[in-house]
Amino acid sequence: MTRKSFAIVCDSTCDLPPEILSRLEVVCVPLGIEAGGRVLMDDADRDEATALITRHKSAEVQKLSKERILGVYQRLIDEGYDHIATVCTSLSGTGSWGAAEQAIAELGGGPCVLRTVDAGVASVGLGMVVERLAMARAAGVEFEEAVARARALAREVRFLFIPSSSASFVRGELRGRKNGLMARASSLRLHVIGERTLYLLTRGEATAIARSTDLSNLCGRAAHAMSSIAAQEGDLVYAVMGMDGSKTLRTLEKPLDTNEFCSMRLGRGRTAPSILVNTGADVAGVAFAPYKRYLEAGAGGPLPKGIIYPELAPK
């Protein structure tokens, strides 16, 4: 296989399937989860880790370390790469951004040029940025220009998602707004009455935009938000995330399938266990970006090759 003009690195929260990562020739560093004294990886132990989280077992994300990223960079440098782009997110849950920045600082002044792209979102939104950077590289775009295009797209990607009501993401958001006693009371209330929250994540900031016990209402609001943005910014591309059999995913897909705005579906992501730890197993979401910006980021790369999330057949 011919060596590419520059290397691309990401972590497993991009939710891109292994076959797509291989086709794009992107180096994906898997995250792990710690549970019961064991560390299960997003790649090799994915099924076991997912089953554990689905059974509501306690787990924590094992954040990426500087040493792991350094090892990846050094291997790529040894293979002859003198330009490396890392696409990750500055969201605190993965540690990837901090690890990459520390590793780059340690390698500073060396022969290799390293750049980071903060996707500002996770899951399928991160995957969209990774894929477009790979398409720009395939189109012959020079390193710095390709990185600039990826950064520009990252500023346009939004991610609407509905985590489980008892997810650690929700509990953390409550702690950020209330003191300990009030946060625990609110968490209990959400669990008892089944209230869910629709969040918008973009540019590294998460905002709660609606709360309801009616899941259909929240999913309809997500589609309406996309419609409003499409009215201002034009046609959209989007990808969904969620587990097989998820009620939330099924409910979210209904208004997306019948939407009245112009859009192209890129498919469904392969949700990583390291994401499920924070969002709960019944999470569902949709990442989207303006169609025009998506094309520009990939230097007009053909959309058939841009179908980055093959539809996963239900079990």
mmCIF file of N, CA and C in Angstrom, residues 76-168:
data_model
loop_
_atom_site.group_PDB
_atom_site.id
_atom_site.type_symbol
_atom_site.label_atom_id
_atom_site.label_comp_id
_atom_site.label_asym_id
_atom_site.label_seq_id
_atom_site.Cartn_x
_atom_site.Cartn_y
_atom_site.Cartn_z
ATOM 1 N N LEU A 76 4.547 6.159 13.690
ATOM 2 C CA LEU A 76 4.299 6.790 12.390
ATOM 3 C C LEU A 76 5.548 7.509 11.883
ATOM 4 N N ILE A 77 6.278 8.157 12.788
ATOM 5 C CA ILE A 77 7.521 8.817 12.393
ATOM 6 C C ILE A 77 8.524 7.790 11.899
ATOM 7 N N ASP A 78 8.598 6.654 12.583
ATOM 8 C CA ASP A 78 9.507 5.587 12.158
ATOM 9 C C ASP A 78 9.126 5.033 10.788
ATOM 10 N N GLU A 79 7.829 5.117 10.449
ATOM 11 C CA GLU A 79 7.366 4.651 9.138
ATOM 12 C C GLU A 79 7.639 5.673 8.041
ATOM 13 N N GLY A 80 8.141 6.853 8.431
ATOM 14 C CA GLY A 80 8.521 7.853 7.445
ATOM 15 C C GLY A 80 7.606 9.047 7.340
ATOM 16 N N TYR A 81 6.593 9.126 8.182
ATOM 17 C CA TYR A 81 5.696 10.282 8.126
ATOM 18 C C TYR A 81 6.349 11.492 8.792
ATOM 19 N N ASP A 82 6.288 12.633 8.105
ATOM 20 C CA ASP A 82 6.800 13.867 8.702
ATOM 21 C C ASP A 82 5.686 14.882 8.939
ATOM 22 N N HIS A 83 4.432 14.476 8.679
ATOM 23 C CA HIS A 83 3.260 15.299 8.980
ATOM 24 C C HIS A 83 2.167 14.393 9.542
ATOM 25 N N ILE A 84 1.637 14.760 10.709
ATOM 26 C CA ILE A 84 0.597 13.961 11.358
ATOM 27 C C ILE A 84 -0.506 14.889 11.858
ATOM 28 N N ALA A 85 -1.752 14.558 11.524
ATOM 29 C CA ALA A 85 -2.911 15.313 12.020
ATOM 30 C C ALA A 85 -3.712 14.425 12.961
ATOM 31 N N THR A 86 -4.041 14.942 14.130
ATOM 32 C CA THR A 86 -4.841 14.200 15.104
ATOM 33 C C THR A 86 -6.195 14.871 15.253
ATOM 34 N N VAL A 87 -7.252 14.119 14.993
ATOM 35 C CA VAL A 87 -8.611 14.623 15.156
ATOM 36 C C VAL A 87 -9.186 14.021 16.428
ATOM 37 N N CYS A 88 -9.526 14.865 17.374
ATOM 38 C CA CYS A 88 -10.090 14.404 18.642
ATOM 39 C C CYS A 88 -11.008 15.498 19.166
ATOM 40 N N THR A 89 -11.354 15.439 20.413
ATOM 41 C CA THR A 89 -12.228 16.453 20.983
ATOM 42 C C THR A 89 -11.677 16.925 22.309
ATOM 43 N N SER A 90 -11.879 18.186 22.604
ATOM 44 C CA SER A 90 -11.412 18.751 23.869
ATOM 45 C C SER A 90 -12.379 18.467 25.016
ATOM 46 N N LEU A 91 -13.476 17.754 24.739
ATOM 47 C CA LEU A 91 -14.382 17.345 25.805
ATOM 48 C C LEU A 91 -13.600 16.511 26.813
ATOM 49 N N SER A 92 -13.871 16.704 28.085
ATOM 50 C CA SER A 92 -13.030 16.130 29.132
ATOM 51 C C SER A 92 -13.131 14.617 29.263
ATOM 52 N N GLY A 93 -14.163 14.003 28.705
ATOM 53 C CA GLY A 93 -14.407 12.586 28.951
ATOM 54 C C GLY A 93 -13.377 11.616 28.413
ATOM 55 N N THR A 94 -12.633 11.982 27.370
ATOM 56 C CA THR A 94 -11.714 11.037 26.747
ATOM 57 C C THR A 94 -10.258 11.269 27.103
ATOM 58 N N GLY A 95 -9.891 12.515 27.366
ATOM 59 C CA GLY A 95 -8.497 12.844 27.644
ATOM 60 C C GLY A 95 -7.646 12.924 26.397
ATOM 61 N N SER A 96 -8.245 12.674 25.229
ATOM 62 C CA SER A 96 -7.458 12.606 23.994
ATOM 63 C C SER A 96 -6.815 13.937 23.638
ATOM 64 N N TRP A 97 -7.559 15.021 23.804
ATOM 65 C CA TRP A 97 -7.028 16.334 23.429
ATOM 66 C C TRP A 97 -5.814 16.686 24.283
ATOM 67 N N GLY A 98 -5.941 16.556 25.586
ATOM 68 C CA GLY A 98 -4.825 16.877 26.465
ATOM 69 C C GLY A 98 -3.622 15.991 26.208
ATOM 70 N N ALA A 99 -3.870 14.697 25.977
ATOM 71 C CA ALA A 99 -2.770 13.769 25.711
ATOM 72 C C ALA A 99 -2.055 14.127 24.414
ATOM 73 N N ALA A 100 -2.828 14.468 23.379
ATOM 74 C CA ALA A 100 -2.217 14.826 22.092
ATOM 75 C C ALA A 100 -1.403 16.112 22.212
ATOM 76 N N GLU A 101 -1.954 17.113 22.905
ATOM 77 C CA GLU A 101 -1.245 18.374 23.061
ATOM 78 C C GLU A 101 0.054 18.191 23.861
ATOM 79 N N GLN A 102 0.017 17.362 24.898
ATOM 80 C CA GLN A 102 1.221 17.100 25.691
ATOM 81 C C GLN A 102 2.266 16.357 24.867
ATOM 82 N N ALA A 103 1.810 15.383 24.083
ATOM 83 C CA ALA A 103 2.743 14.620 23.248
ATOM 84 C C ALA A 103 3.390 15.505 22.197
ATOM 85 N N ILE A 104 2.606 16.389 21.607
ATOM 86 C CA ILE A 104 3.138 17.303 20.595
ATOM 87 C C ILE A 104 4.161 18.248 21.214
ATOM 88 N N ALA A 105 3.861 18.734 22.427
ATOM 89 C CA ALA A 105 4.800 19.624 23.116
ATOM 90 C C ALA A 105 6.124 18.902 23.384
ATOM 91 N N GLU A 106 6.038 17.621 23.730
ATOM 92 C CA GLU A 106 7.252 16.853 24.011
ATOM 93 C C GLU A 106 8.070 16.617 22.756
ATOM 94 N N LEU A 107 7.372 16.484 21.613
ATOM 95 C CA LEU A 107 8.075 16.253 20.347
ATOM 96 C C LEU A 107 8.416 17.554 19.637
ATOM 97 N N GLY A 108 8.059 18.683 20.228
ATOM 98 C CA GLY A 108 8.281 19.989 19.602
ATOM 99 C C GLY A 108 9.722 20.203 19.197
ATOM 100 N N GLY A 109 9.903 20.780 18.017
ATOM 101 C CA GLY A 109 11.244 21.043 17.521
ATOM 102 C C GLY A 109 11.831 19.890 16.734
ATOM 103 N N GLY A 110 11.107 18.768 16.687
ATOM 104 C CA GLY A 110 11.588 17.619 15.930
ATOM 105 C C GLY A 110 11.298 17.771 14.447
ATOM 106 N N PRO A 111 11.618 16.746 13.671
ATOM 107 C CA PRO A 111 11.447 16.823 12.216
ATOM 108 C C PRO A 111 10.006 16.668 11.755
ATOM 109 N N CYS A 112 9.112 16.226 12.658
ATOM 110 C CA CYS A 112 7.725 15.968 12.263
ATOM 111 C C CYS A 112 6.827 17.151 12.620
ATOM 112 N N VAL A 113 5.945 17.515 11.684
ATOM 113 C CA VAL A 113 4.959 18.570 11.917
ATOM 114 C C VAL A 113 3.669 17.910 12.397
ATOM 115 N N LEU A 114 3.226 18.281 13.592
ATOM 116 C CA LEU A 114 2.020 17.694 14.167
ATOM 117 C C LEU A 114 0.969 18.772 14.394
ATOM 118 N N ARG A 115 -0.260 18.470 14.017
ATOM 119 C CA ARG A 115 -1.371 19.398 14.194
ATOM 120 C C ARG A 115 -2.549 18.661 14.828
ATOM 121 N N THR A 116 -3.347 19.373 15.621
ATOM 122 C CA THR A 116 -4.563 18.810 16.192
ATOM 123 C C THR A 116 -5.779 19.532 15.628
ATOM 124 N N VAL A 117 -6.848 18.772 15.465
ATOM 125 C CA VAL A 117 -8.135 19.318 15.044
ATOM 126 C C VAL A 117 -9.138 18.982 16.138
ATOM 127 N N ASP A 118 -9.670 20.004 16.788
ATOM 128 C CA ASP A 118 -10.673 19.800 17.829
ATOM 129 C C ASP A 118 -12.038 19.720 17.160
ATOM 130 N N ALA A 119 -12.600 18.506 17.117
ATOM 131 C CA ALA A 119 -13.891 18.328 16.455
ATOM 132 C C ALA A 119 -15.008 19.025 17.221
ATOM 133 N N GLY A 120 -14.824 19.239 18.522
ATOM 134 C CA GLY A 120 -15.841 19.922 19.315
ATOM 135 C C GLY A 120 -17.066 19.088 19.602
ATOM 136 N N VAL A 121 -17.143 17.889 19.008
ATOM 137 C CA VAL A 121 -18.259 16.961 19.220
ATOM 138 C C VAL A 121 -17.672 15.558 19.340
ATOM 139 N N ALA A 122 -18.532 14.602 19.648
ATOM 140 C CA ALA A 122 -18.076 13.224 19.761
ATOM 141 C C ALA A 122 -18.890 12.333 18.831
ATOM 142 N N SER A 123 -18.640 11.045 18.895
ATOM 143 C CA SER A 123 -19.384 10.028 18.164
ATOM 144 C C SER A 123 -19.375 10.318 16.653
ATOM 145 N N VAL A 124 -20.543 10.206 16.025
ATOM 146 C CA VAL A 124 -20.607 10.318 14.578
ATOM 147 C C VAL A 124 -20.198 11.703 14.068
ATOM 148 N N GLY A 125 -20.329 12.726 14.909
ATOM 149 C CA GLY A 125 -19.867 14.060 14.503
ATOM 150 C C GLY A 125 -18.367 14.095 14.353
ATOM 151 N N LEU A 126 -17.660 13.490 15.291
ATOM 152 C CA LEU A 126 -16.205 13.370 15.201
ATOM 153 C C LEU A 126 -15.822 12.555 13.972
ATOM 154 N N GLY A 127 -16.567 11.485 13.737
ATOM 155 C CA GLY A 127 -16.288 10.648 12.573
ATOM 156 C C GLY A 127 -16.433 11.384 11.258
ATOM 157 N N MET A 128 -17.397 12.288 11.169
ATOM 158 C CA MET A 128 -17.573 13.076 9.949
ATOM 159 C C MET A 128 -16.339 13.915 9.659
ATOM 160 N N VAL A 129 -15.756 14.516 10.703
ATOM 161 C CA VAL A 129 -14.558 15.349 10.519
ATOM 162 C C VAL A 129 -13.376 14.484 10.107
ATOM 163 N N VAL A 130 -13.229 13.318 10.739
ATOM 164 C CA VAL A 130 -12.142 12.392 10.391
ATOM 165 C C VAL A 130 -12.241 11.975 8.925
ATOM 166 N N GLU A 131 -13.439 11.577 8.521
ATOM 167 C CA GLU A 131 -13.635 11.097 7.149
ATOM 168 C C GLU A 131 -13.359 12.170 6.115
ATOM 169 N N ARG A 132 -13.786 13.389 6.364
ATOM 170 C CA ARG A 132 -13.562 14.464 5.398
ATOM 171 C C ARG A 132 -12.081 14.837 5.295
ATOM 172 N N LEU A 133 -11.368 14.762 6.405
ATOM 173 C CA LEU A 133 -9.925 15.011 6.357
ATOM 174 C C LEU A 133 -9.248 13.953 5.508
ATOM 175 N N ALA A 134 -9.666 12.699 5.658
ATOM 176 C CA ALA A 134 -9.107 11.623 4.849
ATOM 177 C C ALA A 134 -9.429 11.814 3.371
ATOM 178 N N MET A 135 -10.639 12.303 3.073
ATOM 179 C CA MET A 135 -11.016 12.542 1.680
ATOM 180 C C MET A 135 -10.223 13.696 1.084
ATOM 181 N N ALA A 136 -9.959 14.739 1.875
ATOM 182 C CA ALA A 136 -9.137 15.847 1.392
ATOM 183 C C ALA A 136 -7.732 15.356 1.073
ATOM 184 N N ARG A 137 -7.186 14.510 1.940
ATOM 185 C CA ARG A 137 -5.858 13.931 1.688
ATOM 186 C C ARG A 137 -5.857 13.120 0.400
ATOM 187 N N ALA A 138 -6.895 12.314 0.209
ATOM 188 C CA ALA A 138 -6.985 11.498 -0.997
ATOM 189 C C ALA A 138 -7.086 12.351 -2.262
ATOM 190 N N ALA A 139 -7.666 13.546 -2.118
ATOM 191 C CA ALA A 139 -7.813 14.455 -3.258
ATOM 192 C C ALA A 139 -6.539 15.242 -3.540
ATOM 193 N N GLY A 140 -5.499 15.038 -2.727
ATOM 194 C CA GLY A 140 -4.220 15.711 -2.965
ATOM 195 C C GLY A 140 -4.077 17.057 -2.296
ATOM 196 N N VAL A 141 -4.988 17.376 -1.371
ATOM 197 C CA VAL A 141 -4.886 18.656 -0.667
ATOM 198 C C VAL A 141 -3.659 18.631 0.255
ATOM 199 N N GLU A 142 -2.899 19.714 0.244
ATOM 200 C CA GLU A 142 -1.700 19.799 1.087
ATOM 201 C C GLU A 142 -2.073 19.773 2.570
ATOM 202 N N PHE A 143 -1.124 19.353 3.379
ATOM 203 C CA PHE A 143 -1.352 19.095 4.797
ATOM 204 C C PHE A 143 -2.010 20.264 5.522
ATOM 205 N N GLU A 144 -1.408 21.431 5.503
ATOM 206 C CA GLU A 144 -1.930 22.566 6.274
ATOM 207 C C GLU A 144 -3.308 22.982 5.776
ATOM 208 N N GLU A 145 -3.519 22.923 4.478
ATOM 209 C CA GLU A 145 -4.825 23.281 3.926
ATOM 210 C C GLU A 145 -5.875 22.253 4.327
ATOM 211 N N ALA A 146 -5.524 20.983 4.314
ATOM 212 C CA ALA A 146 -6.467 19.937 4.707
ATOM 213 C C ALA A 146 -6.854 20.084 6.177
ATOM 214 N N VAL A 147 -5.872 20.406 7.025
ATOM 215 C CA VAL A 147 -6.149 20.619 8.447
ATOM 216 C C VAL A 147 -7.063 21.828 8.624
ATOM 217 N N ALA A 148 -6.801 22.889 7.887
ATOM 218 C CA ALA A 148 -7.640 24.087 7.976
ATOM 219 C C ALA A 148 -9.081 23.775 7.556
ATOM 220 N N ARG A 149 -9.246 22.961 6.516
ATOM 221 C CA ARG A 149 -10.589 22.582 6.074
ATOM 222 C C ARG A 149 -11.308 21.766 7.149
ATOM 223 N N ALA A 150 -10.565 20.854 7.785
ATOM 224 C CA ALA A 150 -11.159 20.030 8.837
ATOM 225 C C ALA A 150 -11.577 20.888 10.017
ATOM 226 N N ARG A 151 -10.752 21.841 10.378
ATOM 227 C CA ARG A 151 -11.096 22.737 11.495
ATOM 228 C C ARG A 151 -12.322 23.577 11.164
ATOM 229 N N ALA A 152 -12.419 24.004 9.917
ATOM 230 C CA ALA A 152 -13.582 24.803 9.509
ATOM 231 C C ALA A 152 -14.860 23.962 9.584
ATOM 232 N N LEU A 153 -14.778 22.697 9.145
ATOM 233 C CA LEU A 153 -15.950 21.830 9.225
ATOM 234 C C LEU A 153 -16.336 21.573 10.679
ATOM 235 N N ALA A 154 -15.327 21.378 11.537
ATOM 236 C CA ALA A 154 -15.598 21.109 12.958
ATOM 237 C C ALA A 154 -16.425 22.224 13.590
ATOM 238 N N ARG A 155 -16.230 23.447 13.136
ATOM 239 C CA ARG A 155 -17.006 24.563 13.683
ATOM 240 C C ARG A 155 -18.462 24.535 13.221
ATOM 241 N N GLU A 156 -18.744 23.726 12.196
ATOM 242 C CA GLU A 156 -20.097 23.673 11.638
ATOM 243 C C GLU A 156 -20.891 22.449 12.099
ATOM 244 N N VAL A 157 -20.203 21.460 12.639
ATOM 245 C CA VAL A 157 -20.879 20.215 13.015
ATOM 246 C C VAL A 157 -21.643 20.400 14.327
ATOM 247 N N ARG A 158 -22.881 19.960 14.345
ATOM 248 C CA ARG A 158 -23.678 19.935 15.570
ATOM 249 C C ARG A 158 -24.053 18.487 15.878
ATOM 250 N N PHE A 159 -24.284 18.233 17.149
ATOM 251 C CA PHE A 159 -24.664 16.900 17.579
ATOM 252 C C PHE A 159 -25.811 17.020 18.575
ATOM 253 N N LEU A 160 -26.980 16.535 18.192
ATOM 254 C CA LEU A 160 -28.150 16.495 19.062
ATOM 255 C C LEU A 160 -28.269 15.078 19.616
ATOM 256 N N PHE A 161 -28.392 14.948 20.927
ATOM 257 C CA PHE A 161 -28.465 13.599 21.483
ATOM 258 C C PHE A 161 -29.308 13.581 22.749
ATOM 259 N N ILE A 162 -29.850 12.395 23.018
ATOM 260 C CA ILE A 162 -30.698 12.169 24.186
ATOM 261 C C ILE A 162 -30.091 11.017 24.979
ATOM 262 N N PRO A 163 -29.379 11.306 26.061
ATOM 263 C CA PRO A 163 -28.821 10.227 26.881
ATOM 264 C C PRO A 163 -29.892 9.592 27.765
ATOM 265 N N SER A 164 -29.558 8.448 28.336
ATOM 266 C CA SER A 164 -30.443 7.837 29.322
ATOM 267 C C SER A 164 -30.594 8.796 30.507
ATOM 268 N N SER A 165 -31.739 8.764 31.174
ATOM 269 C CA SER A 165 -31.995 9.719 32.251
ATOM 270 C C SER A 165 -31.036 9.548 33.419
ATOM 271 N N SER A 166 -30.511 8.338 33.605
ATOM 272 C CA SER A 166 -29.603 8.081 34.720
ATOM 273 C C SER A 166 -28.139 8.113 34.306
ATOM 274 N N ALA A 167 -27.847 8.558 33.090
ATOM 275 C CA ALA A 167 -26.475 8.546 32.574
ATOM 276 C C ALA A 167 -25.580 9.485 33.377
ATOM 277 N N SER A 168 -24.297 9.164 33.443
ATOM 278 C CA SER A 168 -23.354 10.003 34.177
ATOM 279 C C SER A 168 -23.239 11.383 33.550
#
